[in-house]
Amino acid sequence: MKRIVIFLLFALILTSCGSDSSSDAASDSQAAYIENKGSDTIVNLALAWAERYQSEHPDVRISVTGGGSGTGIASLINNTVDIANASRKIKSEELDEAKANGVEPVEHIIARDAIAVIVNPQNPVNQLTLQQISDIYSGKLTNWTEVGGEDRPIVRLSRETNSGTHVYFLETVLRLGSKEDKTLFSMDTLLLPSSEGIIAEVRQNPNAIGYDGLGYVPKDLKMIAIAKEDGGEYVLPSIATVNDKTYAIARDLYMYTNGEATGAVKEYLDWILSPEAQQIVAELGFVPAK
């Protein structure tokens, strides 16, 4: 009799555990899952958004990874991601490739960003024109004395070619916005895989010049004031100078979906443009979209 009672109790425990496990599994299966991938410029902002949103919507799970704008858009083209982050517009050839694969990219502007040109605090140069920056990165200018600095070689730092920031900087700064211009980065430009890599190199090298999204620039590095042309006003990047369009190197930041967003993805994108989420944009050093 005692054995029978013990067996029944054991069976009851197993049934109870199985019920809890099934309940958890059902709960997980009911949770909406959003995969978000792409731009390294946006990744910290996207992580902050995801953390806040999940805390308020426990029935939603959001996975955020970087890898660059090109990686995010490639994932969208392959239809393996719900939202692709990009710090540049999708290219015409990428659109064609997406449509050939049955994917219809839809663009969402979710914030704005200034690209800051940065140098080591020991560098006495405080301001440059767009043309001078173009000449530095194309290799026409090779010594800091040529722009009012000390007799030191210029060490050029850039993001890798998969980066949307690299593409934007190439088109807007090196080529000065001209589609006919075919200027390229100097062959001795050091290509680094992350914003943090550029920050670290500028911090330790007084000869270096780099560029990064404003939200990534720490206070111990110097930002260069930029004039759009000779004789123009030299302007530092900030939320105010992006909004009044006096800063020369500013851009929109994007999220792309396959077709118009629906369900949990639409609710998340709608929240991203809410005052609460756009306040996070400002807190991280970016410029709110609204």
Coordinates of C-alpha atoms in Angstrom, one line a residue:
M1 CA 0.0 0.0 0.0
K2 CA 2.8 2.4 0.9
R3 CA 4.4 1.7 -2.5
I4 CA 1.2 2.6 -4.3
V5 CA 0.9 5.9 -2.4
I6 CA 4.5 6.8 -3.2
F7 CA 4.0 6.0 -6.9
L8 CA 0.8 8.1 -7.0
L9 CA 2.6 11.1 -5.4
F10 CA 5.5 10.7 -7.8
A11 CA 3.1 10.6 -10.8
L12 CA 1.3 13.7 -9.5
I13 CA 4.6 15.6 -9.2
L14 CA 5.5 14.6 -12.8
T15 CA 2.1 15.7 -14.1
S16 CA 2.4 19.0 -12.2
C17 CA 5.9 19.7 -13.6
G18 CA 4.8 18.7 -17.1
S19 CA 1.8 21.1 -16.8
D20 CA 4.2 24.0 -15.8
S21 CA 6.6 23.2 -18.7
S22 CA 3.7 23.1 -21.2
S23 CA 2.4 26.4 -19.8
D24 CA 5.8 28.0 -20.2
A25 CA 6.2 26.6 -23.7
A26 CA 2.8 27.9 -24.7
S27 CA 3.6 31.3 -23.3
D28 CA 6.9 31.4 -25.3
S29 CA 5.1 30.3 -28.4
Q30 CA 2.6 33.1 -28.0
A31 CA 5.3 35.8 -27.6
A32 CA 5.9 37.9 -30.8
Y33 CA 9.5 37.7 -32.0
I34 CA 11.1 40.5 -34.0
E35 CA 14.6 40.1 -35.5
N36 CA 16.4 43.5 -36.1
K37 CA 19.8 43.6 -37.8
G38 CA 22.1 46.0 -39.5
S39 CA 23.8 49.4 -39.0
D40 CA 26.5 49.6 -36.3
T41 CA 25.7 53.3 -36.0
I42 CA 22.1 52.4 -35.0
V43 CA 22.8 49.3 -33.0
N44 CA 23.2 51.0 -29.5
L45 CA 20.0 53.0 -30.1
A46 CA 18.2 49.9 -31.3
L47 CA 19.3 48.0 -28.2
A48 CA 18.1 50.8 -25.9
W49 CA 14.7 50.8 -27.7
A50 CA 14.4 47.0 -27.6
E51 CA 15.2 46.9 -23.8
R52 CA 12.6 49.6 -23.0
Y53 CA 9.9 48.2 -25.3
Q54 CA 10.3 44.7 -23.9
S55 CA 10.1 45.9 -20.4
E56 CA 6.7 47.5 -21.2
H57 CA 5.6 44.7 -23.6
P58 CA 6.7 41.4 -22.0
D59 CA 4.8 39.4 -24.7
V60 CA 7.4 40.7 -27.3
R61 CA 10.9 39.4 -27.9
I62 CA 13.3 41.6 -29.9
S63 CA 16.7 40.4 -31.1
V64 CA 19.2 43.2 -32.1
T65 CA 22.5 42.6 -33.9
G66 CA 24.9 44.9 -35.9
G67 CA 27.2 44.0 -38.7
G68 CA 26.7 47.1 -40.8
S69 CA 24.0 48.6 -43.1
G70 CA 25.0 46.2 -45.9
T71 CA 24.5 43.2 -43.7
G72 CA 21.1 44.4 -42.6
I73 CA 19.9 45.1 -46.1
A74 CA 21.3 41.8 -47.4
S75 CA 19.3 40.0 -44.7
L76 CA 16.2 42.0 -45.7
I77 CA 16.8 41.0 -49.4
N78 CA 17.1 37.3 -48.3
N79 CA 13.9 37.8 -46.1
T80 CA 15.7 36.5 -43.0
V81 CA 15.1 39.6 -40.9
D82 CA 11.9 41.5 -39.8
I83 CA 13.6 45.0 -39.6
A84 CA 16.9 46.0 -41.3
N85 CA 18.7 49.0 -39.8
A86 CA 20.6 51.3 -42.2
S87 CA 22.5 54.5 -41.9
R88 CA 22.2 55.1 -45.6
K89 CA 19.4 54.7 -48.2
I90 CA 19.0 51.4 -49.9
K91 CA 20.8 51.4 -53.2
S92 CA 19.0 51.0 -56.6
E93 CA 20.7 47.7 -57.3
E94 CA 19.7 46.4 -53.8
L95 CA 16.1 47.4 -54.5
D96 CA 16.3 45.4 -57.8
E97 CA 17.8 42.4 -56.1
A98 CA 15.1 42.5 -53.4
K99 CA 12.2 42.7 -55.8
A100 CA 13.7 39.9 -57.9
N101 CA 13.6 37.8 -54.6
G102 CA 10.0 38.8 -53.9
V103 CA 10.8 41.4 -51.3
E104 CA 9.4 44.9 -51.3
P105 CA 11.6 47.2 -49.1
V106 CA 9.7 49.9 -47.3
E107 CA 11.6 52.8 -45.8
H108 CA 11.1 54.2 -42.3
I109 CA 13.0 57.3 -41.1
I110 CA 13.6 56.7 -37.4
A111 CA 16.1 59.3 -36.4
R112 CA 18.8 61.7 -37.7
D113 CA 22.5 61.8 -37.2
A114 CA 25.5 64.1 -37.6
I115 CA 28.8 62.5 -38.6
A116 CA 31.5 64.2 -36.5
V117 CA 35.0 64.5 -37.8
I118 CA 37.3 63.9 -34.8
V119 CA 41.0 64.3 -33.9
N120 CA 43.1 63.8 -30.9
P121 CA 42.9 66.6 -28.3
Q122 CA 46.7 67.3 -28.8
N123 CA 46.0 68.3 -32.4
P124 CA 45.8 72.1 -32.6
V125 CA 43.6 72.0 -35.7
N126 CA 40.0 73.1 -34.7
Q127 CA 38.3 73.7 -38.1
L128 CA 38.3 72.4 -41.7
T129 CA 36.3 73.0 -44.8
L130 CA 34.6 70.1 -46.6
Q131 CA 37.1 70.5 -49.4
Q132 CA 40.0 70.2 -47.0
I133 CA 38.5 67.0 -45.5
S134 CA 38.0 65.6 -49.0
D135 CA 41.6 66.4 -49.9
I136 CA 42.8 64.8 -46.7
Y137 CA 40.9 61.5 -47.2
S138 CA 41.7 61.4 -51.0
G139 CA 45.4 61.7 -50.2
K140 CA 46.0 65.2 -51.7
L141 CA 46.9 66.6 -48.3
T142 CA 49.3 64.4 -46.3
N143 CA 50.7 66.6 -43.5
W144 CA 48.9 68.6 -40.8
T145 CA 50.9 71.7 -41.6
E146 CA 48.9 72.0 -44.9
V147 CA 45.8 72.8 -42.8
G148 CA 47.3 74.9 -40.1
G149 CA 48.6 72.1 -37.8
E150 CA 52.0 70.8 -36.7
D151 CA 54.5 69.1 -38.9
R152 CA 53.1 65.6 -38.5
P153 CA 51.9 63.0 -41.1
I154 CA 48.1 62.7 -41.3
V155 CA 46.8 59.2 -40.4
R156 CA 43.4 58.6 -42.0
L157 CA 40.8 56.4 -40.3
S158 CA 37.6 55.1 -41.9
R159 CA 34.9 52.6 -41.3
E160 CA 35.0 49.5 -43.6
T161 CA 33.2 49.5 -46.9
N162 CA 30.2 47.5 -45.6
S163 CA 29.4 50.4 -43.3
G164 CA 26.6 52.8 -44.3
T165 CA 28.6 55.5 -42.6
H166 CA 31.6 54.8 -45.0
V167 CA 29.3 55.0 -48.0
Y168 CA 27.7 58.2 -46.8
F169 CA 31.0 59.8 -46.0
L170 CA 32.4 58.8 -49.4
E171 CA 29.5 60.3 -51.3
T172 CA 28.9 63.4 -49.2
V173 CA 32.4 64.4 -48.1
L174 CA 35.0 62.9 -50.5
R175 CA 32.8 63.4 -53.6
L176 CA 31.1 66.6 -52.1
G177 CA 27.7 65.3 -53.2
S178 CA 28.6 65.0 -56.9
K179 CA 27.4 61.8 -58.6
E180 CA 29.8 62.4 -61.4
D181 CA 32.8 62.6 -59.0
K182 CA 34.7 59.2 -58.7
T183 CA 37.1 60.3 -55.9
L184 CA 38.1 57.4 -53.7
F185 CA 39.7 57.0 -50.2
S186 CA 43.5 57.2 -50.3
M187 CA 45.0 53.7 -50.4
D188 CA 46.7 54.2 -47.0
T189 CA 43.4 54.9 -45.2
L190 CA 43.0 52.5 -42.3
L191 CA 39.7 50.7 -42.5
L192 CA 38.3 49.8 -39.0
P193 CA 35.4 47.5 -38.3
S194 CA 33.6 49.6 -35.7
S195 CA 32.9 53.1 -34.3
E196 CA 34.7 52.0 -31.1
G197 CA 37.8 51.1 -33.1
I198 CA 38.0 54.6 -34.6
I199 CA 37.5 56.2 -31.2
A200 CA 40.3 54.1 -29.7
E201 CA 42.7 54.8 -32.5
V202 CA 42.1 58.6 -32.4
R203 CA 42.4 58.6 -28.6
Q204 CA 45.9 57.1 -28.7
N205 CA 47.3 58.6 -32.0
P206 CA 47.8 62.5 -32.1
N207 CA 48.3 62.2 -35.9
A208 CA 44.9 60.5 -36.6
I209 CA 41.7 61.9 -38.1
G210 CA 38.5 59.9 -38.1
Y211 CA 34.8 60.2 -38.4
D212 CA 31.9 58.8 -36.4
G213 CA 28.2 59.2 -35.6
L214 CA 27.8 62.0 -33.1
G215 CA 26.2 59.7 -30.5
Y216 CA 29.5 57.7 -30.3
V217 CA 31.9 60.6 -29.8
P218 CA 33.2 60.7 -26.2
K219 CA 34.0 64.0 -24.5
D220 CA 37.7 63.4 -24.3
L221 CA 38.1 63.7 -28.1
K222 CA 38.0 66.8 -30.2
M223 CA 35.3 67.4 -32.8
I224 CA 36.3 69.6 -35.8
A225 CA 34.1 72.6 -36.8
I226 CA 33.2 72.3 -40.5
A227 CA 32.5 74.9 -43.1
K228 CA 30.6 74.0 -46.2
E229 CA 32.9 76.2 -48.4
D230 CA 35.8 78.6 -48.1
G231 CA 34.7 81.7 -46.2
G232 CA 31.7 79.9 -44.8
E233 CA 30.8 79.6 -41.1
Y234 CA 32.6 76.8 -39.2
V235 CA 29.9 74.8 -37.4
L236 CA 30.2 72.0 -34.8
P237 CA 27.8 69.0 -34.9
S238 CA 24.8 69.1 -32.5
I239 CA 21.1 68.4 -32.4
A240 CA 20.5 72.1 -33.0
T241 CA 22.9 72.5 -35.9
V242 CA 21.5 69.3 -37.6
N243 CA 17.9 70.6 -37.2
D244 CA 18.7 74.1 -38.6
K245 CA 20.8 72.5 -41.3
T246 CA 23.9 74.6 -40.7
Y247 CA 26.1 71.5 -40.0
A248 CA 27.4 70.1 -43.3
I249 CA 27.4 66.3 -42.6
A250 CA 24.0 65.1 -41.4
R251 CA 21.8 62.3 -42.6
D252 CA 18.6 60.4 -41.9
L253 CA 18.8 56.9 -40.2
Y254 CA 16.5 54.2 -41.5
M255 CA 14.7 51.0 -40.7
Y256 CA 13.5 48.9 -43.7
T257 CA 10.7 46.2 -43.7
N258 CA 9.5 43.8 -46.3
G259 CA 6.3 45.6 -47.3
E260 CA 4.2 47.7 -45.0
A261 CA 4.7 46.6 -41.4
T262 CA 1.9 44.7 -39.8
G263 CA 1.2 43.2 -36.4
A264 CA 3.9 43.4 -33.7
V265 CA 6.4 44.9 -36.1
K266 CA 4.1 47.8 -36.9
E267 CA 3.3 48.4 -33.3
Y268 CA 7.0 48.5 -32.5
L269 CA 7.8 50.9 -35.4
D270 CA 4.9 53.2 -34.3
W271 CA 6.3 53.2 -30.7
I272 CA 9.8 54.1 -32.1
L273 CA 8.3 57.3 -33.4
S274 CA 6.6 58.1 -30.2
P275 CA 7.8 60.9 -27.8
E276 CA 9.0 58.3 -25.3
A277 CA 11.3 56.5 -27.9
Q278 CA 12.4 59.7 -29.5
Q279 CA 13.6 61.0 -26.1
I280 CA 15.9 58.0 -26.1
V281 CA 17.3 59.2 -29.4
A282 CA 18.2 62.5 -27.9
E283 CA 19.7 61.0 -24.8
L284 CA 22.1 58.9 -26.9
G285 CA 23.3 61.9 -28.9
F286 CA 21.3 61.4 -32.0
V287 CA 18.7 63.8 -33.5
P288 CA 15.0 62.9 -33.1
A289 CA 13.1 62.2 -36.3
K290 CA 10.1 64.2 -34.9

